[in-house]
């Protein structure tokens, strides 16, 4: 396929170029002006429209997609542990195969419509563990979105369920080692729901599978307190002692850590994912994002994966908190998820250079002021939005074309998801 007359732009490093892009076997094979179509090649003239790499979401929970508008608990949660107990740990226990599928399907449909081409998911469904990642994979494949999946291992449901979680991760990672669109990583809930033995088992599995561990870290101060009170250590030392601090590990939140901990994570080759909307919603505190450096990424933590919106929330939260980020910090955060995926898939993701995977979006954006490499980031933050996403390609295949989702009938998916949500909410009523 040949995309003619694009205005190709990337945020990191900032670049804008009027160019043609040739895509073959899911990869951008040629980039330059006035490329001639090969015989039989499909040509699409973009007439100067903006093309960007697809946007990454580095931490989310598809299982919460059907939570939108669900009845609140009888008594409002007073703190973060109560939010988990009264809301999320009731929802995840009510999940069955159908609701896991529709949660992931509606999450993926909305993501691609908004230009998000990668979802790094962290899944829990304690009454339906074995095979649950295959259900999410099926939804991702139906939509055509790229994903990295894991099951969150935890001691919360006892050792038998913990072991099922470990087995689900191992089975899934091994089954998808060669998959071009979907990969696995070891998942773990958080230090405060995992004993020493469980953390070690997660690390041992990460050794066997040669992956990192995707885990919540210091989302709330309770995680740090728990390590101190139960194990007489700081949280990062505990994770380090048991082998969770490793290259490729994905640490979601990282709010309540000591100054040095951030450089320890960076040196270990871990990633820190900032989830501003979720953190503000749960009132858990504000992560010192400037300390994340070039190991930073942006996630939604279960909120719909509209990364245009999350970048805005991230930016205005910074401004409101008096944080003055340099452009590089912002670019790292916005595009970090693509760096994580590039390592996992061992491919160039998040770029429009030759040899990059063709995960890209076409934007119908008309800049009302000059748009240059120097101010591109601010057009992104202040002007561009997900409603401008016209078409989306993942691995060389259109998954949204002229605003129409290609893999599934979006209108019926919304209806079916709503029916599945009603059943899920009813089941939740009987769960304490
Ligand atoms: Zn999370």
Coordinates of C-alpha atoms and ligand atoms in Angstrom, one line a residue:
X1 CA 0.0 0.0 0.0
X2 CA 1.2 3.5 -0.7
X3 CA 0.1 6.5 1.4
X4 CA 0.6 9.6 -0.8
X5 CA 1.0 13.1 0.4
X6 CA 1.0 12.7 4.1
X7 CA 2.1 15.2 6.6
X8 CA 3.9 12.7 8.8
X9 CA 4.6 13.8 12.4
X10 CA 6.1 12.3 15.5
X11 CA 6.3 13.7 19.0
X12 CA 9.5 12.0 20.0
X13 CA 11.7 13.2 18.5
X14 CA 9.6 16.1 17.2
X15 CA 9.4 15.9 13.4
X16 CA 7.0 17.0 10.6
X17 CA 7.6 16.1 7.1
X18 CA 5.5 16.1 3.9
X19 CA 6.1 12.6 2.6
X20 CA 4.8 9.4 1.0
X21 CA 4.8 6.1 3.0
X22 CA 5.1 2.7 1.5
X23 CA 3.7 -0.2 3.7
X24 CA 4.4 -3.8 3.1
X25 CA 3.8 -6.8 5.3
X26 CA 2.8 -4.6 8.2
X27 CA 6.0 -2.5 8.0
X28 CA 6.9 1.0 6.6
X29 CA 9.3 -0.1 4.0
X30 CA 9.9 3.2 2.2
X31 CA 9.5 6.9 3.0
X32 CA 10.1 9.8 0.7
X33 CA 8.6 12.3 -1.7
X34 CA 7.0 11.3 -5.0
X35 CA 7.1 7.5 -4.5
X36 CA 5.7 5.7 -7.6
X37 CA 3.1 3.0 -7.0
X38 CA 4.2 -0.5 -7.8
X39 CA 2.0 -2.6 -10.1
X40 CA -1.1 -3.6 -8.3
X41 CA -0.3 -1.5 -5.2
X42 CA -3.2 0.1 -3.4
X43 CA -2.8 3.9 -3.3
X44 CA -4.4 6.3 -0.9
X45 CA -3.9 10.0 -1.4
X46 CA -4.1 11.8 2.0
X47 CA -4.0 15.3 0.5
X48 CA -1.7 16.6 3.2
X49 CA -3.6 15.1 6.2
X50 CA -1.5 14.5 9.3
X51 CA -0.3 11.0 10.0
X52 CA 1.0 10.1 13.5
X53 CA 2.2 6.8 15.1
X54 CA -0.7 5.1 16.9
X55 CA -0.9 6.1 20.5
X56 CA 0.1 3.7 23.3
X57 CA -1.7 3.1 26.6
X58 CA 1.0 1.6 28.9
X59 CA -1.3 0.4 31.8
X60 CA -5.0 -0.3 31.8
X61 CA -7.6 -2.8 33.0
X62 CA -9.9 -3.8 30.2
X63 CA -12.1 -5.6 32.9
X64 CA -13.3 -2.3 34.1
X65 CA -14.8 -1.2 30.8
X66 CA -18.3 -2.2 31.8
X67 CA -18.1 -0.3 35.1
X68 CA -19.1 2.9 33.5
X69 CA -22.2 4.1 35.4
X70 CA -22.6 1.0 37.6
X71 CA -24.4 1.4 40.9
X72 CA -22.1 2.7 43.6
X73 CA -21.5 0.8 46.8
X74 CA -24.0 1.3 49.7
X75 CA -21.4 3.3 51.7
X76 CA -18.9 5.4 49.8
X77 CA -15.3 4.1 50.2
X78 CA -13.3 6.1 52.7
X79 CA -9.9 5.4 51.4
X80 CA -8.0 3.5 48.7
X81 CA -8.2 0.0 50.3
X82 CA -11.9 0.5 50.6
X83 CA -12.1 1.5 46.9
X84 CA -10.6 -1.9 46.0
X85 CA -12.7 -3.9 48.4
X86 CA -16.1 -2.2 47.8
X87 CA -15.7 -1.6 44.0
X88 CA -13.0 -3.4 42.0
X89 CA -12.7 -6.6 44.0
X90 CA -16.5 -7.1 43.8
X91 CA -16.5 -6.3 40.1
X92 CA -13.6 -8.6 39.2
X93 CA -15.1 -11.6 41.1
X94 CA -18.4 -11.1 39.2
X95 CA -16.6 -11.4 35.8
X96 CA -17.4 -14.5 33.7
X97 CA -16.2 -15.4 30.2
X98 CA -18.9 -13.3 28.5
X99 CA -18.3 -10.1 30.5
X100 CA -14.5 -10.5 30.2
X101 CA -15.0 -10.7 26.4
X102 CA -17.3 -7.7 26.1
X103 CA -15.2 -5.6 28.5
X104 CA -12.1 -6.2 26.4
X105 CA -14.1 -5.8 23.1
X106 CA -15.7 -2.5 24.0
X107 CA -12.4 -1.3 25.5
X108 CA -10.5 -2.1 22.3
X109 CA -13.2 -0.7 20.0
X110 CA -13.2 2.6 21.8
X111 CA -9.4 2.6 21.9
X112 CA -8.9 2.3 18.2
X113 CA -11.7 4.8 17.4
X114 CA -9.6 7.3 19.4
X115 CA -6.3 6.5 17.8
X116 CA -4.9 4.2 20.5
X117 CA -3.2 1.2 18.8
X118 CA -1.6 -0.5 21.9
X119 CA -3.2 -1.6 25.2
X120 CA -0.9 -3.0 27.9
X121 CA -3.5 -4.7 30.1
X122 CA -3.4 -5.9 33.6
X123 CA -6.3 -8.5 34.1
X124 CA -8.1 -10.0 37.1
X125 CA -11.1 -12.3 37.1
X126 CA -10.7 -14.5 40.2
X127 CA -13.7 -16.8 39.4
X128 CA -12.5 -17.3 35.8
X129 CA -8.7 -17.4 35.8
X130 CA -7.7 -20.2 33.4
X131 CA -8.1 -19.1 29.8
X132 CA -9.1 -15.6 30.7
X133 CA -6.2 -14.0 28.8
X134 CA -7.3 -16.0 25.7
X135 CA -10.7 -14.3 25.9
X136 CA -9.1 -10.8 26.0
X137 CA -6.8 -11.9 23.1
X138 CA -9.8 -12.9 21.1
X139 CA -11.4 -9.5 21.6
X140 CA -8.2 -7.7 20.7
X141 CA -7.8 -9.8 17.5
X142 CA -11.5 -9.2 16.6
X143 CA -10.7 -5.5 16.6
X144 CA -7.1 -5.8 15.3
X145 CA -5.4 -3.9 18.2
X146 CA -1.9 -4.6 19.5
X147 CA -1.7 -5.7 23.1
X148 CA 0.5 -7.0 26.0
X149 CA -1.5 -9.1 28.4
X150 CA -1.0 -10.5 31.9
X151 CA -3.0 -12.0 34.8
X152 CA -2.5 -10.2 38.1
X153 CA -1.1 -12.8 40.6
X154 CA -2.3 -12.1 44.1
X155 CA -2.7 -13.9 47.5
X156 CA -6.0 -12.2 48.0
X157 CA -8.0 -15.4 47.0
X158 CA -5.7 -17.9 48.6
X159 CA -2.8 -20.0 47.3
X160 CA -4.8 -22.1 44.9
X161 CA -6.0 -19.1 42.9
X162 CA -2.5 -17.5 43.2
X163 CA -1.1 -20.6 41.5
X164 CA -3.8 -20.5 38.8
X165 CA -2.8 -16.9 38.1
X166 CA 0.9 -17.9 37.8
X167 CA -0.1 -20.8 35.4
X168 CA -2.3 -18.5 33.3
X169 CA 0.6 -16.1 32.8
X170 CA 3.0 -18.9 31.9
X171 CA 0.7 -20.6 29.5
X172 CA -0.2 -17.4 27.8
X173 CA 3.3 -16.0 27.5
X174 CA 4.6 -19.2 26.0
X175 CA 1.7 -19.6 23.6
X176 CA 2.3 -16.1 22.2
X177 CA 6.0 -15.9 22.1
X178 CA 6.0 -15.5 18.3
X179 CA 2.7 -13.6 18.0
X180 CA 3.0 -10.4 15.9
X181 CA 0.2 -8.6 17.6
X182 CA -0.3 -10.0 21.1
X183 CA 2.3 -10.8 23.8
X184 CA 2.3 -11.8 27.4
X185 CA 4.2 -10.6 30.4
X186 CA 4.1 -11.8 34.1
X187 CA 1.4 -9.9 36.0
X188 CA 1.3 -9.3 39.8
X189 CA -1.2 -7.2 41.7
X190 CA 0.9 -5.2 44.3
X191 CA 3.4 -5.8 47.0
X192 CA 0.7 -5.5 49.7
X193 CA -1.3 -8.5 48.4
X194 CA 1.7 -10.7 47.8
X195 CA 3.8 -12.6 50.3
X196 CA 7.5 -13.2 49.9
X197 CA 7.0 -16.6 48.4
X198 CA 4.5 -15.2 45.9
X199 CA 6.8 -12.4 44.8
X200 CA 9.6 -14.9 44.3
X201 CA 7.4 -17.2 42.2
X202 CA 6.5 -14.2 40.0
X203 CA 10.2 -13.4 39.5
X204 CA 11.1 -17.1 38.9
X205 CA 8.4 -17.2 36.2
X206 CA 9.7 -13.9 34.7
X207 CA 13.2 -15.6 34.5
X208 CA 11.8 -18.7 32.8
X209 CA 9.8 -16.6 30.3
X210 CA 12.4 -13.9 29.9
X211 CA 9.9 -11.0 30.6
X212 CA 9.5 -8.3 33.2
X213 CA 6.8 -8.1 35.8
X214 CA 3.8 -5.8 35.4
X215 CA 2.8 -4.6 38.9
X216 CA 1.2 -1.7 40.8
X217 CA 3.8 0.1 42.9
X218 CA 3.1 2.7 45.6
X219 CA -0.3 3.7 44.1
X220 CA -1.4 4.5 47.7
X221 CA 0.7 5.0 50.8
X222 CA -0.8 1.8 52.2
X223 CA 1.6 -0.2 49.8
X224 CA 4.6 1.5 51.3
X225 CA 3.3 1.2 54.9
X226 CA 2.6 -2.5 54.4
X227 CA 6.2 -3.3 53.4
X228 CA 7.5 -1.4 56.4
X229 CA 5.1 -2.9 58.9
X230 CA 5.0 -6.5 57.7
X231 CA 8.5 -6.9 56.3
X232 CA 10.4 -4.0 58.0
X233 CA 11.8 -2.8 54.7
X234 CA 11.0 -0.1 52.1
X235 CA 8.9 -1.2 49.2
X236 CA 11.5 -1.0 46.4
X237 CA 14.1 -2.9 48.5
X238 CA 11.4 -5.6 49.0
X239 CA 10.7 -5.8 45.3
X240 CA 14.4 -5.8 44.6
X241 CA 15.1 -8.6 47.1
X242 CA 12.6 -10.9 45.5
X243 CA 13.6 -10.2 41.9
X244 CA 10.8 -8.0 40.7
X245 CA 13.2 -5.1 40.0
X246 CA 14.3 -6.2 36.6
X247 CA 14.7 -5.1 33.0
X248 CA 11.3 -4.7 31.3
X249 CA 9.2 -4.6 34.5
X250 CA 6.3 -2.2 34.3
X251 CA 5.6 -0.3 37.6
X252 CA 2.2 1.4 37.5
X253 CA 1.8 4.6 39.5
X254 CA 5.0 5.0 41.6
X255 CA 3.6 7.8 43.7
X256 CA 4.9 7.3 47.3
X257 CA 8.5 6.4 46.7
X258 CA 11.7 8.0 48.1
X259 CA 13.7 10.2 45.8
X260 CA 16.4 7.5 45.2
X261 CA 13.9 4.8 44.4
X262 CA 13.2 6.4 41.0
X263 CA 16.8 6.2 39.9
X264 CA 16.9 2.6 41.3
X265 CA 14.0 1.6 39.0
X266 CA 15.6 3.4 36.0
X267 CA 18.9 1.7 36.6
X268 CA 17.2 -1.7 36.9
X269 CA 15.7 -1.1 33.5
X270 CA 12.1 -0.8 34.8
X271 CA 9.3 1.4 33.4
X272 CA 7.2 3.8 35.4
X273 CA 3.7 4.4 34.2
X274 CA 1.8 7.6 35.2
X275 CA -2.0 7.3 35.4
X276 CA -3.1 10.9 36.2
X277 CA -6.8 10.5 35.7
X278 CA -7.1 7.5 37.9
X279 CA -4.8 9.0 40.6
X280 CA -6.9 12.1 40.8
X281 CA -10.1 10.1 40.8
X282 CA -8.9 7.9 43.7
X283 CA -7.3 10.8 45.6
X284 CA -4.1 8.7 46.2
X285 CA -1.6 11.5 45.6
X286 CA 0.5 12.8 42.8
X287 CA 3.6 11.0 41.3
X288 CA 6.8 13.0 41.0
X289 CA 6.8 12.5 37.2
X290 CA 9.9 14.5 36.6
X291 CA 11.9 11.7 38.3
X292 CA 10.6 9.1 35.9
X293 CA 13.1 10.4 33.3
X294 CA 13.3 8.4 30.0
X295 CA 11.6 5.3 31.7
X296 CA 8.3 7.1 31.8
X297 CA 5.0 6.1 30.1
X298 CA 1.3 7.1 30.3
X299 CA -1.6 4.8 31.2
X300 CA -5.3 5.1 32.0
X301 CA -5.5 2.5 34.7
X302 CA -8.9 1.3 33.5
X303 CA -10.4 4.6 32.2
X304 CA -11.3 4.5 28.5
X305 CA -8.0 4.6 26.5
X306 CA -8.3 8.1 25.0
X307 CA -4.7 9.1 25.1
X308 CA -5.3 12.6 23.7
X309 CA -7.4 13.2 26.7
X310 CA -5.0 11.6 29.2
X311 CA -2.1 13.7 27.9
X312 CA -4.2 16.8 28.5
X313 CA -5.2 15.7 32.0
X314 CA -1.5 14.9 32.7
X315 CA -0.4 18.3 31.5
X316 CA -3.0 20.3 33.4
X317 CA -2.4 18.3 36.6
X318 CA 1.3 19.3 36.2
X319 CA 0.5 22.9 35.7
X320 CA -2.0 22.9 38.6
X321 CA 0.6 21.3 40.9
X322 CA 3.2 23.9 40.0
X323 CA 5.3 21.3 38.1
X324 CA 7.2 22.8 35.1
X325 CA 8.0 20.0 32.8
X326 CA 10.4 20.4 29.9
X327 CA 9.1 19.2 26.5
X328 CA 11.2 16.1 26.6
X329 CA 9.5 14.9 29.8
X330 CA 6.1 15.3 28.2
X331 CA 7.2 13.5 25.0
X332 CA 8.7 10.6 27.0
X333 CA 5.5 10.2 29.0
X334 CA 3.2 10.4 25.9
X335 CA 5.2 8.0 23.8
X336 CA 6.8 5.7 26.5
X337 CA 4.3 2.9 26.0
X338 CA 5.6 2.5 22.4
X339 CA 9.2 2.1 23.8
X340 CA 8.0 -0.6 26.2
X341 CA 6.2 -2.4 23.3
X342 CA 9.3 -2.1 21.0
X343 CA 11.3 -4.1 23.5
X344 CA 8.6 -6.7 24.1
X345 CA 7.9 -7.3 20.4
X346 CA 11.5 -6.6 19.3
X347 CA 10.2 -4.3 16.6
X348 CA 10.3 -0.6 16.0
X349 CA 7.0 0.7 17.3
X350 CA 5.8 4.3 17.7
X351 CA 7.8 5.7 14.7
X352 CA 7.1 6.5 11.1
X353 CA 10.7 5.9 10.0
X354 CA 11.5 3.1 7.5
X355 CA 11.5 -0.3 9.1
X356 CA 8.9 0.7 11.7
X357 CA 5.8 -1.3 12.3
X358 CA 2.9 0.4 10.5
X359 CA 0.8 1.3 13.5
X360 CA -0.4 4.7 12.6
X361 CA -3.4 7.1 12.6
X362 CA -4.7 9.7 10.2
X363 CA -5.9 12.9 11.8
X364 CA -8.2 15.4 10.4
X365 CA -6.6 18.4 12.1
X366 CA -6.6 21.9 10.7
X367 CA -4.0 24.0 12.6
X368 CA -5.3 27.6 13.1
X369 CA -1.8 28.8 13.8
X370 CA 1.6 27.8 12.4
X371 CA 2.5 24.2 13.2
X372 CA 6.3 23.5 13.5
X373 CA 8.5 20.9 15.1
X374 CA 9.1 23.4 17.9
X375 CA 5.5 23.8 18.8
X376 CA 4.1 20.4 17.7
X377 CA 3.8 19.2 21.3
X378 CA 1.5 22.1 22.1
X379 CA -0.7 21.6 19.1
X380 CA -1.0 18.0 20.4
X381 CA -1.9 19.2 23.9
X382 CA -4.1 22.1 23.1
X383 CA -5.6 21.4 19.7
X384 CA -5.6 17.8 18.6
X385 CA -8.2 15.5 20.0
X386 CA -9.5 11.9 19.6
X387 CA -12.6 13.1 17.7
X388 CA -10.2 14.1 14.8
X389 CA -9.0 10.5 14.3
X390 CA -10.2 9.5 10.9
X391 CA -8.4 6.2 10.1
X392 CA -6.2 3.8 12.1
X393 CA -3.8 1.2 11.0
X394 CA -2.3 -1.6 13.1
X395 CA 0.5 -3.8 11.6
X396 CA -0.3 -2.5 8.1
X397 CA -4.1 -3.3 8.4
X398 CA -6.8 -0.7 8.6
X399 CA -8.7 -1.3 11.8
X400 CA -10.7 2.0 11.5
X401 CA -11.3 3.5 8.1
X402 CA -13.1 6.8 7.6
X403 CA -14.2 6.5 11.2
X404 CA -15.7 3.1 10.8
X405 CA -14.3 0.2 12.9
X406 CA -13.4 -2.6 10.4
X407 CA -13.2 -5.8 12.4
X408 CA -16.6 -5.8 14.2
X409 CA -19.9 -4.1 13.8
X410 CA -19.4 -1.3 16.5
X411 CA -23.2 -0.6 16.8
X412 CA -24.0 -4.2 17.8
X413 CA -20.9 -4.4 20.1
X414 CA -22.2 -1.4 22.0
X415 CA -25.6 -3.0 22.4
X416 CA -24.2 -6.4 23.4
X417 CA -21.8 -4.8 25.8
X418 CA -24.6 -2.9 27.5
X419 CA -26.6 -6.2 28.0
X420 CA -23.5 -7.9 29.4
X421 CA -22.9 -4.9 31.7
X422 CA -26.4 -5.2 33.1
X423 CA -25.9 -8.9 33.9
X424 CA -22.5 -8.2 35.4
X425 CA -23.9 -5.5 37.7
X426 CA -26.7 -7.8 38.8
X427 CA -24.2 -10.5 39.7
X428 CA -22.2 -7.9 41.7
X429 CA -25.1 -7.3 44.0
X430 CA -24.8 -10.7 45.6
X431 CA -21.0 -10.3 46.2
X432 CA -19.9 -9.0 49.5
Ligands
LIG1 ZN1 -3.9 -0.5 37.6

